[in-house]
Short mmCIF file of C-alpha atoms in Angstrom, two decimals:
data_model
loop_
_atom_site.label_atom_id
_atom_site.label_comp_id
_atom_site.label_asym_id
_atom_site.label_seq_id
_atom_site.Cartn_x
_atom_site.Cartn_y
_atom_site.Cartn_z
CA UNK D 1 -38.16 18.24 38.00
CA UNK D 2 -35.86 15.33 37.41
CA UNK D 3 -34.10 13.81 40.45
CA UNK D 4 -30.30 13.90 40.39
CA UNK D 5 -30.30 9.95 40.15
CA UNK D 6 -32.57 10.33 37.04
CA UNK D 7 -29.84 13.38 36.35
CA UNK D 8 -27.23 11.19 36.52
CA UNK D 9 -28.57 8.27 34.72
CA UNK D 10 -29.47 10.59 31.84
CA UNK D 11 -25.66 11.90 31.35
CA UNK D 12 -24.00 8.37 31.86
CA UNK D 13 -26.39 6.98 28.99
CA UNK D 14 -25.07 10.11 26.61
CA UNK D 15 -21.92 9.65 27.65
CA UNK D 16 -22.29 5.80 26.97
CA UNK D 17 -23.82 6.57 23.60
CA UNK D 18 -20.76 8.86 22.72
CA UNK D 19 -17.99 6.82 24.01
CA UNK D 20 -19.74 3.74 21.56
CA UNK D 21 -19.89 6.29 18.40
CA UNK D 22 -16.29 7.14 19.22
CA UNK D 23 -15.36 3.75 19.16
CA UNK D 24 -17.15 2.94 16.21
CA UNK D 25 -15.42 5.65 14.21
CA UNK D 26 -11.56 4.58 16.09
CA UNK D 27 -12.91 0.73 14.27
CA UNK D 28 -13.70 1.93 11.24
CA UNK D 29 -10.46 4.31 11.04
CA UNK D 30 -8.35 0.97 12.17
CA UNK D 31 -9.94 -1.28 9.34
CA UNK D 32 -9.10 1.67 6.95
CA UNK D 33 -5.42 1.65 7.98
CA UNK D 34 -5.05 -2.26 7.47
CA UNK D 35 -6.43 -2.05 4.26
CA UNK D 36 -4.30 0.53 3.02
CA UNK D 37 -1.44 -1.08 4.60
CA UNK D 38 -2.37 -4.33 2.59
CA UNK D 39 -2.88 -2.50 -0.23
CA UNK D 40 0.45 -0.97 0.30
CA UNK D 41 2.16 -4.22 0.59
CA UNK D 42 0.78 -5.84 -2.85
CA UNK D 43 1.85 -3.03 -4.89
CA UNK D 44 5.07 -2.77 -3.28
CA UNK D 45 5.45 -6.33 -4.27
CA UNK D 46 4.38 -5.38 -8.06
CA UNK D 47 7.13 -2.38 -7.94
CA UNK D 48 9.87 -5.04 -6.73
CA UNK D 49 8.82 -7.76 -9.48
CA UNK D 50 8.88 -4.54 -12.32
CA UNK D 51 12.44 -3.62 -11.25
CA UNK D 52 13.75 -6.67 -11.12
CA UNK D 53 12.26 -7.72 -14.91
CA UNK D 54 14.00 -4.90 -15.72
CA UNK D 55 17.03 -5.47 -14.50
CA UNK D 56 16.87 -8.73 -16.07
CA UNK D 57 15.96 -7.48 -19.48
CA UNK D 58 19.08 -4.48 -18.93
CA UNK D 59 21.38 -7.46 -17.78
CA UNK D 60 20.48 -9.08 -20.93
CA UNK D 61 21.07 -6.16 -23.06
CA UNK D 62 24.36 -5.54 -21.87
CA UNK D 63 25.42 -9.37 -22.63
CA UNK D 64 23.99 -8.70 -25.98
CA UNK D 65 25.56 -5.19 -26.71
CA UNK D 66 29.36 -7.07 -26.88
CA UNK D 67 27.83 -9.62 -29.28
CA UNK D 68 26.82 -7.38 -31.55
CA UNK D 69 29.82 -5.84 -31.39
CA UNK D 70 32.11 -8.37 -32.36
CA UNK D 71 29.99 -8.88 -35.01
CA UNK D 72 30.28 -5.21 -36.17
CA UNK D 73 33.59 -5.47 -36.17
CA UNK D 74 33.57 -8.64 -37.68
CA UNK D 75 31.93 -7.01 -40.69
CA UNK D 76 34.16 -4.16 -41.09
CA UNK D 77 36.93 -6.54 -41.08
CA UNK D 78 35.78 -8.34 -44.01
CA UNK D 79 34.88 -5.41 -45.61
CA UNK D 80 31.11 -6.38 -45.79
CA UNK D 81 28.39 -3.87 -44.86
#
């Protein structure tokens, strides 16, 4: 029969062994998290740099749209079409 010091040694290296596997996992979960939250922040950036193109290319469009117009009206004025 095993003696309770070998007793006790033999549950404090399982619980050892668990308490590494646990933080093993809680390591692996944490690198997981960073690189979605990395991930996360690049495309982020890519959404912000697509909205603001197009807000530039709509900000140009509407500068254009009174251009065109005056030149519309332009036409009609001499009678040209």
């Amino acid at each position: 029969m095993l003696s309770d010091l070998m007793m006790s040694d033999l549950v404090a290296d399982r619980i050892e062994r668990a308490l590494a596997r646990i933080e093993a996992a809680a390591a692996k979960r944490a690198y997981a998290a960073a690189q979605l939250e990395r991930r996360h922040a690049r495309l982020r950036g890519r959404i912000e740099t697509a909205i603001a193109d197009l807000d530039e290319l709509i900000a140009r469009e509407n500068e254009a749209e009174p251009e065109a117009g005056a030149d519309a009206d332009a036409d009609a004025a001499l009678g040209a079409d």
